PDB file of C-alpha atoms and ligand atoms in Angstrom:
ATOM      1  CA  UNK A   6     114.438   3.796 -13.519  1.00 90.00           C
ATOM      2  CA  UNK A   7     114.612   7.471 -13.778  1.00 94.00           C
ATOM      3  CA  UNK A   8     111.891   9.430 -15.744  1.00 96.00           C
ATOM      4  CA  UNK A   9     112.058  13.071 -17.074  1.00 97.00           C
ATOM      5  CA  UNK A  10     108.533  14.789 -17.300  1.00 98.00           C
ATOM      6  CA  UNK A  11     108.457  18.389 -19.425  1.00 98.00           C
ATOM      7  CA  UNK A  12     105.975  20.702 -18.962  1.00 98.00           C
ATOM      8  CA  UNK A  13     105.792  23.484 -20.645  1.00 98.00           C
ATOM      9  CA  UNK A  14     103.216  26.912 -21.250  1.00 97.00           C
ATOM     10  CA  UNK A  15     103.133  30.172 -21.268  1.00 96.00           C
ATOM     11  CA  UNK A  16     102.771  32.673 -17.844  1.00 92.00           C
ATOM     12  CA  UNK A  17     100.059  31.937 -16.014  1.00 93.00           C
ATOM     13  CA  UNK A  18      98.920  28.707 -17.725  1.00 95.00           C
ATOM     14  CA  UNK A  19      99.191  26.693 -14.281  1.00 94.00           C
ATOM     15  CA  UNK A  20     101.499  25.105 -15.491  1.00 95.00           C
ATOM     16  CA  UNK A  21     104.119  25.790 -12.394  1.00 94.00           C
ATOM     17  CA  UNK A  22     101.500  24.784  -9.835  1.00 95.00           C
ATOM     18  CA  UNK A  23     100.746  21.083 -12.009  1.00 97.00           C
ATOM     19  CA  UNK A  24     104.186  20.636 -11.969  1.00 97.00           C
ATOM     20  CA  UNK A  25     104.692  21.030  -8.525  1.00 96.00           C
ATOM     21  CA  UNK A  26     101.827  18.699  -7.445  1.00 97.00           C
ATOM     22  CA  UNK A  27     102.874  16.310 -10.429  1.00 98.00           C
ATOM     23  CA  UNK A  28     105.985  15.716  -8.850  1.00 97.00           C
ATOM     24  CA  UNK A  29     104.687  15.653  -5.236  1.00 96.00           C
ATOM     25  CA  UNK A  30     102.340  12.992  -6.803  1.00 96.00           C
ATOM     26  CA  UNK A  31     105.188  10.778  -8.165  1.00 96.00           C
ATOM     27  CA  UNK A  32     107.436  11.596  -5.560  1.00 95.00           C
ATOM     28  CA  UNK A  33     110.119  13.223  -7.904  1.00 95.00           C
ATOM     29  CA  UNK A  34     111.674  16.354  -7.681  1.00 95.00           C
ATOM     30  CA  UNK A  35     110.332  19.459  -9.127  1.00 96.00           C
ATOM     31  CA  UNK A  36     112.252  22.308 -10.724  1.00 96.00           C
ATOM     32  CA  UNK A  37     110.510  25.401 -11.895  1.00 96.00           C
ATOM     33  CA  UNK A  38     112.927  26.497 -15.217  1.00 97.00           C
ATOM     34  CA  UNK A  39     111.357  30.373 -15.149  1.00 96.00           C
ATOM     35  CA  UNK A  40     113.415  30.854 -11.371  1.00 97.00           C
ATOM     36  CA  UNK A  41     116.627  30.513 -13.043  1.00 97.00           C
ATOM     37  CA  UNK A  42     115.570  33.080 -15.690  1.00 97.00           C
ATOM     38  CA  UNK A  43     114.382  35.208 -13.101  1.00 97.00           C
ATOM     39  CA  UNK A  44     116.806  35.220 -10.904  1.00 98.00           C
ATOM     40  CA  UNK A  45     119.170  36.253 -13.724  1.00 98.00           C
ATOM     41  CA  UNK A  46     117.235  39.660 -13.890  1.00 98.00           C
ATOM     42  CA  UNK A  47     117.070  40.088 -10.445  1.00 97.00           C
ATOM     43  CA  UNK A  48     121.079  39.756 -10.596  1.00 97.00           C
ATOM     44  CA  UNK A  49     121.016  42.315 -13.389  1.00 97.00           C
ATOM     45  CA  UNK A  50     118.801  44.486 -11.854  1.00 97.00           C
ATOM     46  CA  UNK A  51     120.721  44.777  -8.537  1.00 96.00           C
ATOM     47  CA  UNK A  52     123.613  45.423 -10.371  1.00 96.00           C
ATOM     48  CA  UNK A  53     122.211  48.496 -12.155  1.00 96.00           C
ATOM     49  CA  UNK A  54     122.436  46.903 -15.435  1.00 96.00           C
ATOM     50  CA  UNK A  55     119.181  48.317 -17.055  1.00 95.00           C
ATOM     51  CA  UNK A  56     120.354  51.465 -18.322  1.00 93.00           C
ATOM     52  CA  UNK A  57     117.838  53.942 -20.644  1.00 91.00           C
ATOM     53  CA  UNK A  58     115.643  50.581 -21.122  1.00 88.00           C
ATOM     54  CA  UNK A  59     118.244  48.372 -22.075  1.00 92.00           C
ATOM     55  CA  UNK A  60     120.603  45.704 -20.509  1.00 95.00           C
ATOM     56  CA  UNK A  61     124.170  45.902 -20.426  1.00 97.00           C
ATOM     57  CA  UNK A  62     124.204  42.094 -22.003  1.00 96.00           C
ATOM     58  CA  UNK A  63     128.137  42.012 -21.939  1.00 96.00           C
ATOM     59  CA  UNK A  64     128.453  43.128 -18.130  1.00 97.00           C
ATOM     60  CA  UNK A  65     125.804  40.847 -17.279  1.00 97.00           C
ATOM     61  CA  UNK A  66     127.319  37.968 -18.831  1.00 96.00           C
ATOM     62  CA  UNK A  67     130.759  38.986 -17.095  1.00 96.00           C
ATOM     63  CA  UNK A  68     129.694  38.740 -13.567  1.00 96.00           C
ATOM     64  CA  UNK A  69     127.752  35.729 -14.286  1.00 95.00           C
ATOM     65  CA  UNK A  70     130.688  34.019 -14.434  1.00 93.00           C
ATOM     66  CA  UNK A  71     132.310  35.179 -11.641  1.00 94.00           C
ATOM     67  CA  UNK A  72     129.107  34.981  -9.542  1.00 93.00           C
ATOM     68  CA  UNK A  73     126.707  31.897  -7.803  1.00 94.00           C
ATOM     69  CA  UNK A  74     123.418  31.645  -9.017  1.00 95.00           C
ATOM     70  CA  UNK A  75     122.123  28.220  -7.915  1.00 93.00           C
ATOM     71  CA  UNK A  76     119.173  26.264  -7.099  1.00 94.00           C
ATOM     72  CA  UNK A  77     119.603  24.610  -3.708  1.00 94.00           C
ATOM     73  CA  UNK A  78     117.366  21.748  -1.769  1.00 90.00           C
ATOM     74  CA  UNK A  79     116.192  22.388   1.390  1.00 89.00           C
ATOM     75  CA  UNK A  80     115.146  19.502   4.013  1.00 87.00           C
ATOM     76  CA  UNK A  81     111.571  18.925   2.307  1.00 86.00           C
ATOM     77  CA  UNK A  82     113.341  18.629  -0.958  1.00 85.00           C
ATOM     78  CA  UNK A  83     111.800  21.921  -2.838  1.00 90.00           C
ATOM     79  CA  UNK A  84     114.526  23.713  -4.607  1.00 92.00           C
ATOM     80  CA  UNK A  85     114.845  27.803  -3.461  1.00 94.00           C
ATOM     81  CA  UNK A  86     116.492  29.720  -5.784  1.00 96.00           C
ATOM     82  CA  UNK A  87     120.229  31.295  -4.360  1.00 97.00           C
ATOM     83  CA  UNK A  88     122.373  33.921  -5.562  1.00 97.00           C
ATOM     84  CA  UNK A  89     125.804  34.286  -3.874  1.00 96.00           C
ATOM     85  CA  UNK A  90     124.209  31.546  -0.911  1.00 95.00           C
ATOM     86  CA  UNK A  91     121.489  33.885  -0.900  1.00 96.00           C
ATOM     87  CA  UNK A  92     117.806  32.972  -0.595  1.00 95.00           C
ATOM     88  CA  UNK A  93     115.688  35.220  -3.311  1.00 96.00           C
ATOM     89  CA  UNK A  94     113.124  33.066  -3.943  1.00 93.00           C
ATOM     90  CA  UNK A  95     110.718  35.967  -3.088  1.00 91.00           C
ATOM     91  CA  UNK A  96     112.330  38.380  -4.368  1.00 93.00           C
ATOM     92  CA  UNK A  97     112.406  36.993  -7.995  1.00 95.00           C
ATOM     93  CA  UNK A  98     108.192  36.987  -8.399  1.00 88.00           C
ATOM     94  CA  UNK A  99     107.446  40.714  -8.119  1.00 83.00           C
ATOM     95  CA  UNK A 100     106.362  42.510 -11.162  1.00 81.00           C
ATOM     96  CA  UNK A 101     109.631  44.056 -12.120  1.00 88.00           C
ATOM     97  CA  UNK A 102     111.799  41.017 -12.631  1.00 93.00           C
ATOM     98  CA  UNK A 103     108.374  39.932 -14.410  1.00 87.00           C
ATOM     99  CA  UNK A 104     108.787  42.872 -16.574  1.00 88.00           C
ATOM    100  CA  UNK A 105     111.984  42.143 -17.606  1.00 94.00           C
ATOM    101  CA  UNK A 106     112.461  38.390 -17.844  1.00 94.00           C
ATOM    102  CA  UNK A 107     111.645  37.665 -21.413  1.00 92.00           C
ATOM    103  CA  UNK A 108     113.959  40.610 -22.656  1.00 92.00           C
ATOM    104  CA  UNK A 109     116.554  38.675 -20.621  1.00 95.00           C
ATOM    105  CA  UNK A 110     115.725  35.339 -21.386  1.00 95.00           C
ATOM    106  CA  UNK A 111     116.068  36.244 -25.464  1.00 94.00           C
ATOM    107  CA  UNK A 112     119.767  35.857 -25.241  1.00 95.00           C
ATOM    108  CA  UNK A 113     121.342  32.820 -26.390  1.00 95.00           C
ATOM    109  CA  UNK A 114     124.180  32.997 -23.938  1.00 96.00           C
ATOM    110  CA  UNK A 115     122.099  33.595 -21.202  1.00 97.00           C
ATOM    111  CA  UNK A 116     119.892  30.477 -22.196  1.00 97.00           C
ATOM    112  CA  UNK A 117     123.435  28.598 -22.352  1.00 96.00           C
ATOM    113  CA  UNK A 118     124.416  29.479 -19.105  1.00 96.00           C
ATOM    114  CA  UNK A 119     120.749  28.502 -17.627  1.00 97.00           C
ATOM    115  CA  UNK A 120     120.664  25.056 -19.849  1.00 97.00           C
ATOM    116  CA  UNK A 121     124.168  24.276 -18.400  1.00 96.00           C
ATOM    117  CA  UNK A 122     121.960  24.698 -14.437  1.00 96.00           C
ATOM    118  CA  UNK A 123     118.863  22.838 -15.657  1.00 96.00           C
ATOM    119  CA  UNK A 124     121.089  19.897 -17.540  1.00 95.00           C
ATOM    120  CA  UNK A 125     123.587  19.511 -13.882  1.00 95.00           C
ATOM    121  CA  UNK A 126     121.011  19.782 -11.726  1.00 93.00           C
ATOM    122  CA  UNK A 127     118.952  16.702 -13.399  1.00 93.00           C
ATOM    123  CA  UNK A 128     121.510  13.878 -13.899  1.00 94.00           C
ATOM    124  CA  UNK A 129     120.814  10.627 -12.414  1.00 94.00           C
ATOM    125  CA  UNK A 130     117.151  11.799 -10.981  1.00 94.00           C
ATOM    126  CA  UNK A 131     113.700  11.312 -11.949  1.00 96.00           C
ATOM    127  CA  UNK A 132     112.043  15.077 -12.624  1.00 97.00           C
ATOM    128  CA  UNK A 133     109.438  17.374 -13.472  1.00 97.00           C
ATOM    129  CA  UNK A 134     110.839  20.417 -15.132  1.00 98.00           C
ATOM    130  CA  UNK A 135     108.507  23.653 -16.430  1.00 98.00           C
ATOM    131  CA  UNK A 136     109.410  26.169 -18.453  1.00 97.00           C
ATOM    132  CA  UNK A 137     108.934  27.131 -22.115  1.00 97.00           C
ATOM    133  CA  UNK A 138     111.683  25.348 -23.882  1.00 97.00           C
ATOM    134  CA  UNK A 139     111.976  21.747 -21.922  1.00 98.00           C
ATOM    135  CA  UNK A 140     110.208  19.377 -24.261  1.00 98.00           C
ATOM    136  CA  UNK A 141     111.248  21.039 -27.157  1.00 97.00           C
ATOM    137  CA  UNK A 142     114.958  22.204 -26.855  1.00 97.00           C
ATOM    138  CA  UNK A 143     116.421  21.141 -22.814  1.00 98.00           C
ATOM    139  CA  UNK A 144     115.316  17.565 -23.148  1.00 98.00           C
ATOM    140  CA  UNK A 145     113.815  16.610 -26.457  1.00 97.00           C
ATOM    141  CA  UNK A 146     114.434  13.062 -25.417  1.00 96.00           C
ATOM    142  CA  UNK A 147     112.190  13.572 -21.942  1.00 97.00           C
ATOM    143  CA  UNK A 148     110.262  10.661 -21.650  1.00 97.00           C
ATOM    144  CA  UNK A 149     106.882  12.500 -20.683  1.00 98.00           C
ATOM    145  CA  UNK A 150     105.364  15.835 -22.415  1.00 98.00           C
ATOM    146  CA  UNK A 151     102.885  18.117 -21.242  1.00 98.00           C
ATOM    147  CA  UNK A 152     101.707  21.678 -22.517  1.00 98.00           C
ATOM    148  CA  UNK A 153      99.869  23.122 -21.287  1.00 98.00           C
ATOM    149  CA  UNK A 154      97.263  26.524 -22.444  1.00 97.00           C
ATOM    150  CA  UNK A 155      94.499  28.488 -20.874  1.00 97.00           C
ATOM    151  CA  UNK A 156      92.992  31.448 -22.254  1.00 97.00           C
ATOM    152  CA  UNK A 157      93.834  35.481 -21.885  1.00 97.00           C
ATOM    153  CA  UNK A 158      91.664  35.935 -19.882  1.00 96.00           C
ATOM    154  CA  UNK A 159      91.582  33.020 -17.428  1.00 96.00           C
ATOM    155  CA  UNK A 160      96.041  33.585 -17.093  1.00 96.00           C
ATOM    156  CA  UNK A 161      95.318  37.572 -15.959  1.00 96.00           C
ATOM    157  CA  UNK A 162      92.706  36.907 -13.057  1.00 94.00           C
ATOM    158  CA  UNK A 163      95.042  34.106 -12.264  1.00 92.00           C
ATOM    159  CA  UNK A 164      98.369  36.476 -12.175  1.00 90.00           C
ATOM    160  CA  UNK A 165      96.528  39.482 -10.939  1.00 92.00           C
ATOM    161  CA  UNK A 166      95.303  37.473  -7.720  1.00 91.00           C
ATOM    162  CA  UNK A 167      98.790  36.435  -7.050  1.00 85.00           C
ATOM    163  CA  UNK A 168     100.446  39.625  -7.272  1.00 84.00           C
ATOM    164  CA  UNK A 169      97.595  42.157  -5.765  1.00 84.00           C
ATOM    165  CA  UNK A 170      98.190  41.301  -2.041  1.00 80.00           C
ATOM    166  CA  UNK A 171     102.054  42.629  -2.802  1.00 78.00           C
ATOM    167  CA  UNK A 172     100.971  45.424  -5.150  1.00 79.00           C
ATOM    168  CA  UNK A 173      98.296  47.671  -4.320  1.00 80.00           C
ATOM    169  CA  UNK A 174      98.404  49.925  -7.590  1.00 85.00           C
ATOM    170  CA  UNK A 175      98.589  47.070 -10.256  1.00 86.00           C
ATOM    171  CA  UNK A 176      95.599  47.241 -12.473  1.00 92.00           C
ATOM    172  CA  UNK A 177      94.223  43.737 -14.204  1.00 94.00           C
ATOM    173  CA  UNK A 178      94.689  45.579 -17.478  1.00 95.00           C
ATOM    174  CA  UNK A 179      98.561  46.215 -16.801  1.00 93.00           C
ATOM    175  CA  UNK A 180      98.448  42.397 -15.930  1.00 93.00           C
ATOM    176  CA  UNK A 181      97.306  41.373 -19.314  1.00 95.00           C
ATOM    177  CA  UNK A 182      99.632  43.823 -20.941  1.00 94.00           C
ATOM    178  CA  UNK A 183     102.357  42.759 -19.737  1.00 91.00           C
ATOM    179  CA  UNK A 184     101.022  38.745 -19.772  1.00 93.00           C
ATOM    180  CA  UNK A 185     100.607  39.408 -23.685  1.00 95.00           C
ATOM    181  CA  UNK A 186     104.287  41.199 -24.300  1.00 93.00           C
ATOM    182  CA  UNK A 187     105.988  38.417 -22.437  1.00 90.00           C
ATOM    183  CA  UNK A 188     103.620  35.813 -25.053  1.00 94.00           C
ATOM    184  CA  UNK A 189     105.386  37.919 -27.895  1.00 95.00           C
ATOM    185  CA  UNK A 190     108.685  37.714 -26.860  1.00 91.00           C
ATOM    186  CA  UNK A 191     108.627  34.145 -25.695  1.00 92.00           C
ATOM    187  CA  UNK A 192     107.029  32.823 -28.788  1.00 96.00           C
ATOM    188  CA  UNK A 193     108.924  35.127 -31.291  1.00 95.00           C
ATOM    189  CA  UNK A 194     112.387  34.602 -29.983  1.00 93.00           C
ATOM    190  CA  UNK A 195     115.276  33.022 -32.444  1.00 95.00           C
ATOM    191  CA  UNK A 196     116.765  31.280 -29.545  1.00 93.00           C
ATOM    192  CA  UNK A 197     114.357  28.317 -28.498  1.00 95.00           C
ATOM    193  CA  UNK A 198     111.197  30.109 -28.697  1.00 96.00           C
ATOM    194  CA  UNK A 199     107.801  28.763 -26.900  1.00 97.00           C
ATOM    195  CA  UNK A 200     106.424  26.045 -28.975  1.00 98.00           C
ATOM    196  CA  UNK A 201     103.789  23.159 -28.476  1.00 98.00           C
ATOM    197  CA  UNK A 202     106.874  20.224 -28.223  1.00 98.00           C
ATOM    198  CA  UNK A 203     106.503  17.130 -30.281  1.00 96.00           C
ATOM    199  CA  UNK A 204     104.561  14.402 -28.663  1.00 96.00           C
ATOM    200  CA  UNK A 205     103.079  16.570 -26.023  1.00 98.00           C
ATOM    201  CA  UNK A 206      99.751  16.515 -24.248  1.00 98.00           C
ATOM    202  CA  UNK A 207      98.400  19.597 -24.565  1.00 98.00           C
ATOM    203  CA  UNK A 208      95.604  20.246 -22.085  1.00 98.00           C
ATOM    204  CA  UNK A 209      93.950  23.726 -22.254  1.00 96.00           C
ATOM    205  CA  UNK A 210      92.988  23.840 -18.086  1.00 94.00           C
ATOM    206  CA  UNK A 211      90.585  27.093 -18.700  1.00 94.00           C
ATOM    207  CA  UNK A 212      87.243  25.189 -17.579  1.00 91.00           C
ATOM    208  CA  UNK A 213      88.952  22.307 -15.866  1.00 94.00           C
ATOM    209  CA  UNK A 214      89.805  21.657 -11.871  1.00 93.00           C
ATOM    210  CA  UNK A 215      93.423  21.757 -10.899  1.00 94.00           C
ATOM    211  CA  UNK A 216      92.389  18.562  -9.494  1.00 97.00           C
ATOM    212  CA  UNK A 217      91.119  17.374 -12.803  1.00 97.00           C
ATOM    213  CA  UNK A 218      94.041  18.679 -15.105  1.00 97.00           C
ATOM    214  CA  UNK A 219      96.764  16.655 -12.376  1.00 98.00           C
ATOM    215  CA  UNK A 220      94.587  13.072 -12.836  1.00 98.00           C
ATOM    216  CA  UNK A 221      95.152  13.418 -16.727  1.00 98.00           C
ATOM    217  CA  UNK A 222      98.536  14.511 -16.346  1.00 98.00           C
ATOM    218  CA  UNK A 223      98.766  11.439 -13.731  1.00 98.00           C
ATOM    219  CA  UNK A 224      97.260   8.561 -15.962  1.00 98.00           C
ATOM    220  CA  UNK A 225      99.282   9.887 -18.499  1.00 98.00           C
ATOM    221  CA  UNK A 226     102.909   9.685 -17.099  1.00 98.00           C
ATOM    222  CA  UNK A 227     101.851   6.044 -15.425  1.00 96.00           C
ATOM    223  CA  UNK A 228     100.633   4.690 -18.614  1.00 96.00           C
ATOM    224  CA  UNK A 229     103.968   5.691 -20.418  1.00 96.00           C
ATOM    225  CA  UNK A 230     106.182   4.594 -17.406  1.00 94.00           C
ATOM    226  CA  UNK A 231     104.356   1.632 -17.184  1.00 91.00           C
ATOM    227  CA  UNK A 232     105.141   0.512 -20.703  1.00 89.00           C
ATOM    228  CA  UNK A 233     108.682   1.442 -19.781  1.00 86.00           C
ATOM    229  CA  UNK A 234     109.102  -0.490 -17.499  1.00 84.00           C
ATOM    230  CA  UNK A 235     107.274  -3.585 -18.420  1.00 80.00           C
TER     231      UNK A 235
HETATM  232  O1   DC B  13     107.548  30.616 -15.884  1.00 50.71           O
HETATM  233  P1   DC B  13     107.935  32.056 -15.506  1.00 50.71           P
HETATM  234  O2   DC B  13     106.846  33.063 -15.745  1.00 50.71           O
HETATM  235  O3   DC B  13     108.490  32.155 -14.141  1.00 50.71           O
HETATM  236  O4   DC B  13     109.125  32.398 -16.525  1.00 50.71           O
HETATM  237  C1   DC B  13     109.725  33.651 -16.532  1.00 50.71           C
HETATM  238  C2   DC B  13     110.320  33.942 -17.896  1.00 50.71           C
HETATM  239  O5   DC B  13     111.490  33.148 -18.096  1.00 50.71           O
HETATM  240  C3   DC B  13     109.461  33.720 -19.113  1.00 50.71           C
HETATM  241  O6   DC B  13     108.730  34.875 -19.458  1.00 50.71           O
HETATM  242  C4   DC B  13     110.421  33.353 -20.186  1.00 50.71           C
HETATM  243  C5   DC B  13     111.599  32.799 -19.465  1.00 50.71           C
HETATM  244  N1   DC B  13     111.717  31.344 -19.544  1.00 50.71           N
HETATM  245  C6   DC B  13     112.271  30.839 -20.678  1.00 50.71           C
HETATM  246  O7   DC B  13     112.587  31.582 -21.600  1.00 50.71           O
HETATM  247  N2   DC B  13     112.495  29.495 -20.773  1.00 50.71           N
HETATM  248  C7   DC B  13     112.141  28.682 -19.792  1.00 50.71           C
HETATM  249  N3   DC B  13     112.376  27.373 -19.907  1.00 50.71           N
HETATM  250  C8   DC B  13     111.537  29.192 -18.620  1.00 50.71           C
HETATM  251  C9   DC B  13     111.321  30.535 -18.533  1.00 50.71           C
END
């Protein structure tokens, strides 16, 4: 039987790295929603199309459309995001596509053309999909639910250790800046905004082990397969 598992959060809730060992745990496929997003910008970016603070939304959706922007497998099944067959996964996690992600992900015909990727890319397989939308508007029908929370404070040490070793300058301050606009935007947005989904787990992870958080999340999705199944 195939199983969908949601998990969804805002930046720097953990929620990416859960989902990842959830479905390493289950042996499932994981795919992180937020590289499609980003990947989006990065496109928009390299194409000039941030002029005087704003995106050129119409020229970005053109060469969407005529463009590849695709999540492909490699040989130890972890999806790497591609644009035009090329591999940007690490180009799509620095601070200025992080900048610029939720202004991009606001549109609705941007989050059509990413639902269209995140729908394809899940038929006939059992998944664990993060993002902030995937229990609530991508697959309301998903059979599991997480969402998960940590606090302000907690998310910027988290994001500011990731990102110092590439960026000297950053300051933890501009880290929880920016981790607090992005909140705003994903939470205030018309088009499927960040919302606890129904019949979710929430687990807040800010005084709990990775280790701990991923044996909840476990017993959880076995207890609901189980009755599945039986
Ligand atoms: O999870 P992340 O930080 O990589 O996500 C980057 C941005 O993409 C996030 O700020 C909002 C957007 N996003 C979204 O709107 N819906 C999703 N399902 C996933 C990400």
């Amino acid at each position: 039987m195939n199983f969908i598992v949601t998990i969804d959060g805002p930046s720097s809730s953990g929620k990416s790295t859960l989902a990842k060992r959830l479905a390493k745990k289950l042996s499932i496929l994981h795919i992180d929603s937020g590289s499609i997003y980003r990947a989006v910008t990065l496109y928009a970016l390299q194409n000039n199309l941030l002029l005087n603070g704003k995106f050129l939304m119409k020229k970005l959706i053109n060469i969407l459309s005529m463009s590849s922007i695709s999540l492909k497998e490699n040989s130890n099944g972890i999806f790497k995001m591609h644009i035009n067959n090329l591999d940007v996964e690490n180009k799509i996690r620095g601070s200025k596509v992080s900048k610029h992600v939720s202004e991009i992900a606001k549109h609705k015909k941007i989050r059509d053309f990413v639902l269209k990727i995140q729908r394809d890319i899940s038929k006939n397989k059992s998944i664990v999909m993060d993002g902030r939308d995937i229990g609530s508007f991508v697959f309301p029908d998903a059979d599991v639910k997480f969402y998960i929370d940590s606090s302000i404070k907690t998310r910027s040490i988290r994001r500011f250790n990731q990102l110092k070793q590439f960026e000297k300058k950053l300051s933890i301050d501009e880290v929880k800046y920016d981790l607090l606009s992005r909140d705003k935007i994903d939470k205030n947005r018309k088009n499927s905004p960040l919302i606890i989904p129904e019949n979710s787990l929430f687990i807040n992870n800010d005084n709990r082990s990775i280790d701990d958080v991923l044996n909840i999340m476990l017993d959880h999705v076995k207890s609901i397969i189980n009755k599945k199944v039986s």
